[in-house]
XYZ file of C-alpha atoms in Angstrom:
702
model
C 0.000 0.000 0.000
C 2.720 2.449 1.029
C 4.772 1.590 -2.066
C 1.817 2.395 -4.330
C 1.220 5.714 -2.603
C 4.886 6.619 -2.976
C 4.925 5.896 -6.678
C 1.900 8.117 -7.229
C 3.392 10.903 -5.165
C 7.019 10.473 -6.195
C 6.855 13.525 -8.408
C 6.345 15.601 -5.269
C 9.314 14.258 -3.342
C 11.816 16.305 -5.332
C 10.361 19.481 -3.877
C 11.992 18.588 -0.562
C 15.365 19.897 -1.760
C 13.778 23.131 -2.919
C 11.937 23.521 0.373
C 15.230 22.962 2.210
C 16.838 25.819 0.292
C 13.871 28.112 0.914
C 13.689 27.615 4.667
C 17.439 27.905 5.162
C 17.155 31.658 4.694
C 15.963 31.836 8.327
C 19.114 30.295 9.695
C 21.552 33.177 9.598
C 19.527 35.963 11.101
C 19.596 37.266 14.646
C 17.746 34.218 16.005
C 19.262 31.208 14.224
C 22.706 29.693 13.885
C 23.445 26.517 11.970
C 26.579 24.506 12.709
C 28.883 24.216 9.650
C 28.840 20.385 9.611
C 25.033 20.416 9.586
C 24.928 23.168 6.968
C 27.303 21.243 4.727
C 25.274 18.036 5.067
C 22.041 19.830 4.191
C 23.622 21.489 1.173
C 24.923 18.131 -0.066
C 21.624 16.346 0.516
C 23.055 13.994 3.165
C 20.797 12.653 5.942
C 20.511 14.845 9.033
C 18.729 13.916 12.266
C 17.444 16.594 14.644
C 17.730 15.941 18.383
C 15.990 17.806 21.194
C 17.756 19.338 24.186
C 15.084 19.393 26.915
C 16.123 15.850 27.770
C 19.587 17.297 28.434
C 18.469 20.340 30.410
C 15.449 18.922 32.252
C 15.347 15.155 31.707
C 18.463 13.876 33.469
C 21.008 14.999 36.028
C 24.543 16.118 35.186
C 26.850 14.486 34.088
C 24.633 11.581 32.970
C 22.732 13.927 30.671
C 25.960 14.960 28.939
C 27.223 11.416 28.400
C 23.770 10.435 27.095
C 23.740 13.357 24.623
C 27.207 12.485 23.361
C 26.322 8.818 22.990
C 23.117 9.566 21.087
C 25.000 11.818 18.651
C 27.576 9.040 18.189
C 24.810 6.527 17.411
C 23.388 8.867 14.768
C 26.827 9.255 13.188
C 27.552 5.511 13.309
C 24.326 4.820 11.424
C 25.202 7.159 8.558
C 23.490 10.436 9.455
C 24.617 13.808 10.792
C 23.356 14.712 14.294
C 21.881 18.188 14.829
C 21.106 18.713 18.491
C 18.972 21.833 18.758
C 19.154 24.186 21.719
C 19.028 27.857 22.618
C 22.166 29.648 23.747
C 22.046 33.263 24.846
C 18.985 34.148 22.825
C 19.896 32.289 19.649
C 18.580 28.980 18.324
C 21.492 26.693 17.487
C 20.891 23.923 14.963
C 23.743 21.598 15.811
C 25.821 22.028 18.969
C 29.541 21.812 19.595
C 30.725 19.678 22.496
C 31.374 22.856 24.510
C 27.801 23.981 23.862
C 26.467 20.566 24.912
C 28.453 20.865 28.150
C 27.058 24.344 28.752
C 23.438 23.201 28.451
C 24.049 19.999 30.423
C 25.694 21.765 33.379
C 23.692 25.011 33.516
C 21.175 25.375 36.325
C 18.980 28.277 35.216
C 18.021 27.243 31.687
C 14.482 27.395 30.353
C 12.273 24.645 28.964
C 11.348 26.129 25.602
C 8.230 25.275 23.608
C 6.568 27.284 20.818
C 4.965 29.777 23.194
C 8.276 30.409 25.003
C 10.451 31.120 21.955
C 9.717 34.866 21.520
C 10.379 35.673 25.179
C 13.473 33.493 25.562
C 15.072 34.900 22.408
C 14.174 38.508 23.206
C 15.704 38.210 26.683
C 18.890 36.491 25.477
C 18.213 33.408 27.615
C 19.429 29.838 27.164
C 17.255 26.752 27.192
C 16.446 23.251 26.068
C 13.951 22.888 23.237
C 10.955 20.608 23.712
C 9.530 18.450 20.953
C 7.502 21.448 19.805
C 10.418 23.893 19.883
C 12.754 21.428 18.189
C 10.248 20.700 15.411
C 10.018 24.410 14.578
C 13.789 24.808 14.292
C 14.221 21.531 12.403
C 11.576 22.500 9.860
C 13.126 25.915 9.272
C 16.497 24.227 8.795
C 15.063 21.781 6.270
C 15.622 18.744 8.519
C 12.958 16.115 7.873
C 13.585 13.589 10.664
C 13.640 14.330 14.388
C 14.424 11.764 17.097
C 13.216 12.118 20.690
C 12.446 9.866 23.639
C 8.692 10.293 23.832
C 6.299 13.059 22.897
C 3.991 14.914 25.252
C 0.256 14.429 25.103
C -3.028 14.807 26.901
C -2.380 14.646 30.641
C -4.438 12.341 32.788
C -7.520 14.286 33.752
C -6.946 16.496 30.728
C -10.647 16.385 29.888
C -11.116 18.571 32.961
C -7.866 20.561 33.126
C -7.373 20.984 29.349
C -3.678 20.232 29.988
C -2.601 19.207 26.499
C 1.020 19.300 25.378
C 1.997 21.738 22.627
C 3.794 18.769 21.023
C 0.447 17.554 19.675
C -0.594 20.825 18.056
C 2.935 21.193 16.670
C 2.648 17.792 15.030
C -0.572 19.066 13.474
C 1.027 22.112 11.862
C 4.734 21.415 11.300
C 5.764 18.876 8.615
C 8.531 16.991 10.433
C 8.696 13.242 11.034
C 9.086 12.550 14.758
C 10.585 9.223 15.811
C 9.722 8.443 19.443
C 8.844 5.617 21.803
C 5.225 6.648 21.496
C 3.744 8.846 24.204
C 5.087 9.120 27.734
C 3.228 6.562 29.822
C 2.420 9.159 32.481
C -0.136 10.584 30.026
C -3.609 9.614 28.843
C -2.560 7.633 25.782
C -6.063 6.970 24.441
C -7.049 10.636 24.436
C -3.642 11.547 23.044
C -4.213 9.292 20.027
C -7.673 10.793 19.554
C -6.182 14.304 19.692
C -3.516 13.378 17.122
C -6.256 12.123 14.815
C -8.085 15.435 15.180
C -4.868 17.263 14.308
C -4.481 15.179 11.132
C -1.224 13.530 12.242
C -0.321 10.272 10.531
C 0.707 7.841 13.323
C 2.437 4.556 12.562
C 3.954 1.950 14.869
C 7.406 0.723 13.827
C 8.068 -3.000 13.591
C 5.954 -6.106 13.356
C 3.086 -5.007 15.612
C 0.491 -2.224 15.501
C 0.680 -1.988 19.300
C 1.256 1.638 20.237
C 4.188 1.793 22.677
C 3.910 3.515 26.050
C 7.412 4.941 26.418
C 8.869 2.709 29.201
C 6.656 -0.195 28.138
C 6.157 -1.891 24.785
C 2.392 -2.211 25.265
C -0.128 0.499 25.998
C -3.366 -1.364 25.295
C -3.969 0.853 22.233
C -3.359 0.187 18.564
C -1.654 2.656 16.239
C -3.702 3.566 13.144
C -0.932 2.190 10.879
C 2.394 0.438 11.090
C 5.588 0.293 9.045
C 7.828 -2.745 9.222
C 11.222 -1.178 8.557
C 13.081 2.049 7.771
C 12.387 1.834 4.023
C 8.630 1.721 4.598
C 8.910 4.543 7.118
C 10.897 6.637 4.617
C 8.268 6.076 1.924
C 5.528 7.095 4.339
C 7.382 10.316 5.217
C 8.115 11.033 1.557
C 4.434 10.616 0.720
C 3.404 13.055 3.435
C 5.981 15.590 2.235
C 5.046 15.074 -1.373
C 1.429 15.902 -0.601
C 2.582 19.186 0.890
C 0.658 18.554 4.100
C 1.357 21.007 6.893
C 1.143 18.240 9.495
C 3.881 15.951 10.752
C 4.281 12.194 10.981
C 4.745 10.213 14.212
C 6.749 6.975 14.013
C 6.257 5.101 17.296
C 9.167 2.756 18.100
C 8.791 0.288 20.994
C 11.471 0.161 23.678
C 13.850 -2.826 23.232
C 12.363 -5.938 24.863
C 15.255 -6.583 27.216
C 15.144 -3.045 28.698
C 11.369 -2.518 28.736
C 9.802 -1.981 32.140
C 6.805 -3.904 33.423
C 3.612 -2.093 32.544
C 2.036 -2.705 35.966
C 5.149 -1.588 37.861
C 5.231 1.634 35.890
C 1.488 2.210 36.279
C 1.696 1.829 40.061
C 4.558 4.313 40.177
C 2.643 6.732 37.956
C -0.403 6.707 40.212
C 1.723 7.355 43.302
C 3.663 10.164 41.530
C 0.432 11.749 40.294
C -0.971 11.816 43.809
C 2.164 13.510 45.113
C 2.121 16.042 42.246
C -1.486 16.972 43.050
C -0.725 17.411 46.725
C 2.216 19.694 45.889
C 0.273 21.661 43.279
C 2.702 20.792 40.478
C 1.148 21.480 37.061
C 1.978 22.694 33.552
C 5.427 22.266 32.078
C 6.881 21.439 35.510
C 4.736 18.302 35.798
C 6.512 16.025 33.312
C 10.056 16.479 34.726
C 8.704 15.922 38.251
C 6.837 12.778 37.202
C 9.805 11.244 35.400
C 12.119 11.873 38.340
C 9.637 10.496 40.874
C 8.929 7.399 38.785
C 12.667 6.762 38.544
C 12.888 6.882 42.351
C 9.873 4.623 42.840
C 11.138 2.007 40.361
C 14.668 2.034 41.797
C 16.117 3.304 38.540
C 14.353 0.784 36.289
C 12.452 3.533 34.456
C 15.677 5.485 33.832
C 17.336 2.380 32.392
C 14.368 1.974 30.062
C 14.499 5.673 29.206
C 18.176 5.491 28.202
C 17.618 2.309 26.197
C 14.662 3.659 24.243
C 16.439 6.942 23.462
C 19.433 5.098 22.031
C 17.165 2.725 20.114
C 15.158 5.640 18.707
C 18.412 7.306 17.599
C 19.419 4.144 15.742
C 16.022 3.672 14.099
C 15.615 7.369 13.298
C 19.055 7.547 11.692
C 18.297 4.545 9.507
C 15.006 6.157 8.461
C 16.810 9.426 7.634
C 19.358 7.528 5.521
C 16.585 5.678 3.671
C 14.701 8.942 3.102
C 17.845 10.632 1.780
C 18.397 7.789 -0.693
C 14.779 8.039 -1.833
C 15.077 11.794 -2.356
C 18.338 11.426 -4.290
C 16.803 8.767 -6.523
C 13.895 11.120 -7.190
C 16.172 14.045 -8.050
C 18.129 11.835 -10.459
C 14.925 11.193 -12.363
C 14.113 7.664 -11.208
C 10.713 9.061 -10.269
C 8.764 11.731 -12.158
C 9.534 15.262 -10.976
C 7.252 18.133 -10.158
C 8.322 21.544 -11.336
C 9.405 24.030 -8.697
C 6.678 26.663 -8.668
C 8.315 29.067 -6.216
C 9.025 32.508 -7.708
C 12.623 32.778 -8.935
C 15.089 34.857 -6.916
C 17.954 36.918 -8.282
C 21.299 35.502 -7.145
C 24.340 37.514 -6.054
C 27.733 35.802 -5.744
C 30.567 37.760 -4.218
C 32.542 39.140 -1.343
C 31.384 40.070 2.095
C 33.681 41.823 4.503
C 34.030 44.119 7.465
C 35.146 47.586 6.371
C 37.102 49.892 8.621
C 36.735 53.304 7.025
C 39.120 56.036 8.157
C 38.229 59.513 6.880
C 40.847 62.230 7.221
C 39.836 65.491 8.855
C 42.319 67.677 6.941
C 42.558 68.077 3.138
C 46.133 66.762 3.039
C 47.020 63.331 4.435
C 50.494 63.458 5.938
C 52.900 60.583 5.269
C 56.070 59.534 7.032
C 54.289 57.581 9.760
C 52.463 60.600 11.152
C 49.046 60.272 12.754
C 46.353 62.139 10.839
C 43.303 63.442 12.621
C 40.132 61.782 11.425
C 37.256 59.502 12.258
C 37.319 55.705 12.004
C 34.114 53.701 11.619
C 33.326 50.047 11.158
C 30.881 49.195 8.416
C 29.915 46.078 6.493
C 30.861 45.932 2.843
C 32.100 43.767 0.034
C 30.890 44.358 -3.511
C 28.632 41.309 -3.571
C 27.214 42.120 -0.140
C 26.587 45.730 -1.168
C 24.704 44.641 -4.268
C 22.628 42.098 -2.345
C 21.995 44.648 0.415
C 20.743 47.326 -1.965
C 18.636 44.912 -4.017
C 17.094 43.619 -0.778
C 16.215 47.137 0.343
C 14.559 47.600 -3.045
C 12.291 44.606 -2.457
C 14.072 41.893 -4.458
C 15.843 39.889 -1.697
C 18.357 37.984 -3.830
C 19.937 34.732 -2.671
C 23.433 35.732 -1.591
C 26.318 33.268 -1.975
C 29.483 34.123 -0.064
C 31.762 32.920 2.736
C 32.665 34.189 6.198
C 34.689 32.825 9.083
C 33.193 31.713 12.351
C 34.365 34.666 14.420
C 33.160 37.858 16.056
C 33.112 39.675 12.709
C 30.758 37.137 11.126
C 28.365 37.337 14.061
C 28.131 41.103 13.589
C 27.679 40.808 9.835
C 24.905 38.233 10.053
C 23.102 40.314 12.636
C 23.359 43.472 10.502
C 22.217 41.677 7.346
C 18.966 40.273 8.743
C 16.996 41.942 5.961
C 18.927 39.925 3.366
C 18.717 36.264 2.369
C 21.904 35.033 4.059
C 20.657 31.432 4.248
C 23.291 30.035 1.906
C 26.337 31.804 3.345
C 29.241 29.488 4.151
C 30.439 29.961 7.723
C 33.807 28.272 8.066
C 35.783 27.209 11.118
C 39.404 28.379 11.403
C 38.921 30.981 8.650
C 38.962 34.746 9.033
C 36.054 36.822 7.844
C 37.335 39.200 5.167
C 38.343 42.623 6.446
C 39.113 45.786 4.526
C 40.585 49.077 5.693
C 39.965 52.172 3.563
C 41.656 55.519 4.119
C 39.516 58.294 2.660
C 40.401 61.915 2.093
C 38.370 64.719 3.618
C 36.745 65.089 0.188
C 35.502 61.509 0.352
C 37.894 60.001 -2.206
C 39.640 56.684 -1.563
C 43.338 57.214 -0.794
C 44.492 53.679 0.004
C 42.867 50.357 0.791
C 44.206 47.279 2.603
C 42.409 43.973 2.667
C 42.537 40.448 4.106
C 40.349 38.701 1.549
C 41.678 35.123 1.531
C 38.330 33.630 2.536
C 36.865 34.656 -0.807
C 38.805 31.722 -2.288
C 36.251 29.520 -0.511
C 33.476 30.734 -2.848
C 34.287 27.716 -4.967
C 32.655 26.162 -7.985
C 31.730 23.177 -5.796
C 29.938 25.436 -3.309
C 28.141 27.534 -5.920
C 27.109 24.479 -7.949
C 24.974 23.366 -4.996
C 22.603 26.126 -6.087
C 22.560 25.276 -9.783
C 18.775 25.012 -9.904
C 18.405 28.443 -8.301
C 20.970 29.905 -10.701
C 19.273 28.457 -13.750
C 15.905 29.911 -12.719
C 17.200 33.304 -11.594
C 16.000 36.359 -13.543
C 19.438 37.853 -12.896
C 22.798 36.642 -11.570
C 25.362 39.141 -10.281
C 28.954 38.112 -9.636
C 31.862 40.210 -8.453
C 35.599 40.084 -9.051
C 36.347 38.717 -5.569
C 35.094 35.316 -6.697
C 37.723 32.768 -7.856
C 38.301 32.498 -11.597
C 37.055 28.891 -11.783
C 33.755 29.897 -10.158
C 33.305 32.814 -12.569
C 33.945 30.458 -15.476
C 31.411 27.981 -14.081
C 28.736 30.686 -13.861
C 29.557 31.857 -17.382
C 29.241 28.288 -18.651
C 25.800 28.032 -17.018
C 24.871 31.353 -18.606
C 25.856 30.055 -22.031
C 23.969 26.777 -21.607
C 20.812 28.238 -20.067
C 20.733 31.774 -21.549
C 21.083 33.420 -18.144
C 21.346 37.163 -17.602
C 24.659 37.603 -15.771
C 26.094 40.912 -14.593
C 29.795 41.114 -13.713
C 31.008 43.801 -11.301
C 34.804 44.006 -11.759
C 35.499 45.133 -8.152
C 38.921 46.704 -8.820
C 41.532 47.137 -11.541
C 43.481 44.014 -10.544
C 40.447 41.705 -10.514
C 38.533 43.206 -13.424
C 39.970 40.919 -16.097
C 39.116 37.520 -14.610
C 36.338 36.557 -17.062
C 38.331 38.035 -19.953
C 41.240 35.614 -19.568
C 39.217 33.204 -21.721
C 36.077 33.344 -23.841
C 33.945 33.107 -20.667
C 33.147 36.829 -20.823
C 31.172 36.366 -24.025
C 28.395 34.747 -21.993
C 27.990 37.842 -19.788
C 25.082 40.214 -20.304
C 26.313 43.288 -18.421
C 29.507 44.608 -16.861
C 29.889 47.707 -14.692
C 33.531 48.876 -14.722
C 34.970 52.272 -13.955
C 37.390 53.714 -16.501
C 40.485 52.115 -14.943
C 38.825 48.695 -14.848
C 37.612 49.099 -18.430
C 41.177 49.841 -19.536
C 42.449 46.738 -17.684
C 39.855 44.582 -19.453
C 40.904 45.878 -22.852
C 44.560 45.341 -21.967
C 43.794 41.685 -21.247
C 41.967 41.332 -24.571
C 44.867 42.934 -26.451
C 42.808 45.888 -27.657
C 44.304 49.360 -28.310
C 44.689 51.478 -25.167
C 44.929 55.229 -24.609
C 48.353 56.510 -23.633
C 46.857 57.860 -20.429
C 43.406 58.277 -18.956
C 41.931 61.775 -19.384
C 40.358 63.916 -16.666
C 38.097 66.244 -18.699
C 34.534 64.930 -18.979
C 34.318 65.088 -22.779
C 37.615 63.222 -23.136
C 36.621 60.721 -20.460
C 33.428 59.896 -22.354
C 35.193 59.497 -25.680
C 37.793 57.211 -24.099
C 35.095 55.132 -22.420
C 33.207 54.802 -25.708
C 36.358 53.619 -27.499
C 37.090 51.039 -24.791
C 33.487 49.787 -24.542
C 32.896 49.430 -28.302
C 34.770 46.107 -28.834
C 33.008 44.521 -25.865
C 29.544 45.162 -27.293
C 30.091 42.511 -29.941
C 28.995 40.102 -27.215
C 27.710 42.089 -24.232
C 24.244 43.599 -24.006
C 25.388 46.663 -22.097
C 28.507 48.227 -20.568
C 27.728 50.452 -17.575
C 30.738 52.717 -17.087
C 30.679 54.388 -13.670
C 32.278 57.842 -13.753
C 32.179 58.889 -10.086
C 31.155 62.519 -9.718
C 30.528 62.688 -13.479
C 27.675 60.159 -13.295
C 27.384 57.105 -15.505
C 27.850 56.236 -19.185
C 25.581 53.570 -20.615
C 26.900 51.859 -23.752
C 24.817 49.393 -25.705
C 22.382 48.726 -28.497
C 19.776 51.382 -29.079
C 16.264 50.333 -30.020
C 13.624 53.018 -30.408
C 15.900 55.826 -29.295
C 17.220 54.446 -25.995
C 19.698 51.766 -25.003
C 17.949 48.512 -24.212
C 18.555 46.745 -20.911
C 16.302 43.817 -21.685
C 18.126 40.484 -21.418
C 16.816 39.219 -24.761
C 17.135 42.437 -26.711
C 20.754 41.915 -27.701
C 19.705 38.762 -29.543
C 17.805 40.911 -32.072
C 20.434 43.284 -33.519
C 18.875 43.873 -36.920
C 17.330 47.269 -36.160
C 19.789 48.202 -33.412
C 22.639 50.683 -33.480
C 25.396 51.162 -30.923
C 24.946 54.215 -28.734
C 26.341 55.702 -25.535
C 24.233 57.810 -23.172
C 25.731 59.956 -20.438
C 23.628 60.575 -17.329
C 25.056 63.278 -15.018
C 25.201 62.473 -11.306
C 22.911 64.120 -8.760
C 24.846 67.064 -7.376
C 26.090 66.578 -3.819
C 28.341 69.076 -2.094
C 31.729 67.929 -0.855
C 30.593 68.490 2.736
C 27.657 66.098 2.279
C 29.797 63.198 1.035
C 30.477 60.771 3.877
C 31.500 57.535 2.161
C 32.126 56.647 -1.481
C 32.844 52.936 -1.020
C 29.339 51.678 -1.854
C 28.037 54.382 -4.192
C 28.926 52.526 -7.393
C 27.412 49.302 -6.092
C 24.246 51.157 -5.084
C 24.053 52.727 -8.543
C 24.297 49.343 -10.242
C 21.781 47.727 -7.865
C 19.271 50.542 -8.378
C 19.641 50.240 -12.145
C 19.190 46.453 -12.036
C 16.169 46.748 -9.745
C 14.555 49.065 -12.254
C 15.358 46.675 -15.078
C 13.799 43.712 -13.219
C 10.720 45.867 -12.635
C 10.604 46.417 -16.428
C 10.978 50.204 -16.250
C 12.344 52.152 -19.212
C 16.105 52.672 -19.413
C 16.109 56.306 -18.298
C 14.107 55.399 -15.185
C 16.392 52.466 -14.403
C 19.553 54.578 -14.562
C 18.013 57.363 -12.512
C 16.890 54.890 -9.855
C 20.542 53.902 -9.688
C 21.615 57.534 -9.371
C 19.094 58.065 -6.560
C 20.452 55.044 -4.688
C 24.044 56.218 -5.191
C 23.264 59.712 -3.901
C 21.756 58.267 -0.720
C 24.763 56.014 -0.118
C 27.222 58.876 -0.625
C 25.558 60.621 2.320
C 25.672 57.511 4.534
C 28.380 56.083 6.761
C 27.278 52.657 5.584
C 28.371 51.580 2.080
C 24.697 51.046 1.240
C 22.445 53.595 2.869
C 19.762 52.218 5.200
C 17.590 55.023 3.783
C 17.357 53.167 0.461
C 13.912 51.614 0.103
C 11.100 51.117 -2.378
C 9.772 54.477 -1.176
C 12.980 56.508 -1.670
C 14.198 54.808 -4.857
C 11.294 54.242 -7.212
C 9.649 55.161 -10.485
C 7.561 57.729 -8.620
C 10.647 59.383 -7.126
C 12.274 59.549 -10.550
C 9.181 61.111 -12.100
C 8.912 63.685 -9.337
C 12.464 64.998 -9.766
C 13.925 67.351 -12.356
C 16.897 65.713 -14.075
C 19.727 67.195 -16.146
C 19.451 66.174 -19.769
C 21.131 62.955 -20.803
C 23.436 63.267 -23.800
C 23.656 60.584 -26.509
C 26.593 59.625 -28.777
C 26.484 57.210 -31.679
C 29.166 54.545 -31.427
C 28.889 52.974 -34.901
């Protein structure tokens, strides 16, 4: 039966990988942190098993809780999956814990038991805690983890028909699509009513093994039958895949009986439960404090027999859950390879930005002349967050596009600050690497706002590899626009260009600086690009690499600058749609094919050259006084992002360029490379229409 269902729904299983990519965007904000080993496994499609932490913080005493947590993670690893223990440390949800973090939770006294209702408060107050089944399911789902192993879930408490004491685990199973592997329901609960409540919530419940008997945590028998049963991990994986393929918002409960040799006697446990319940009532213990009290008291009353059973069932669940996760991963991989029919991804395509992200230390001199010879110059030093790729993604995000950003940072204090600052961006795919330094850049700027010298530690950008970027091939191939900067390794740029050639992608290359500008032009890769956005120095470097004629020196007068830029851009337009030459205070020069009187920015327009002629249009910059200029480091990136945002919104070329000029003018006045004032309200078609602009001048290039 299950096999037939899976075959019918197999076309839906492939959406799991897409869903994983979508939800990962939550993981690098202020509230989530994903451990690199877990992140890598998710990106590679390897099986990952989520583990709760309330059992560590509230289920057992130290140090037994720590040794248990370590052993469970080892069991998961031994059975071919990657463990991801989920907990909250200092106001941040961690998906995957280091051994030091496990020790912290295991030994801390004042940690909170965190369910769905507790998450907002615990995070807002910067507290630490163990996540319940409910809390762990939420984090696992957002991380794209399909299988979660626990001891036993909560349920309807005995007398719950009067007290309405029902665990949030049950409602979570009804609204969060994660498969929970447990030893059924804790035997201290009303198991019959719990099963009825799960049915009401639409949760598919299946016993694991040869029997439909629903286990009662410490005991193998509860006196109740599960609605369904699966005999092994392959059947369980098919059941989970079917539920995911249907797109149901509810979870799946796989109930695994405690191993026979460690199972406690049902009557012994029941007697202990009744005695513990009576004591709890007399002491007025209710709510989330009741379960820990009951488990501890039952352990005392059974002389440790219940704890032995508890440890055995947890380890057994870890083994079974890992095997299910491995089987599910194999099923998903087979589906993605085409062994089962595929369903098209219907999520709206995102732009993709690939490039550098770094911490900028910007030092602006107070006096017009910067003194050399080791002298200290008066000025102001600020820390900001930059990197060409980050700036582009930042500005596009502020303009409502939220591109997927691919980059790499270290796991250090700089990366924590960056990820916190960039919460408005999709940082879900960022690589965070151990023993690597986040890129840093120091810029010395004159009192007039011009860059005097820059120093950078950018080695981590070498980690933006073809292998890493290729994990997002499907996203790249569907993207309406791909931006890549010169910080990215040559092999990665060539890979993106090859994709562009094969799939007719619109790719924009931002050269970054004169030394990096020529990377795509070292081979024929550049011919697959759609746009480039060099300044005059970078444009000269590109032509030098191509062996084209060069001017003896670069001019300074505007008319001469434009003529030089036109001469250097002309040979590139044999293959490129448009060359956007940034001219600093002089504005921007757009070079491309003119259709109907203006240069076309449409990705497909350069494929129809019959009626087109080559033109260059100069758009003067918005005038800003020298005193108003605070930072020039992100103005060019803001200009390009504003232009591209207009293009993706299908505005005319003049509007697109002027949106870029508006964004650049805001960033020039900001200490941040990309002004926080940039938004869909301040940079828009309406803003362009409401402003008087200097006339753009056009030159024919033919």
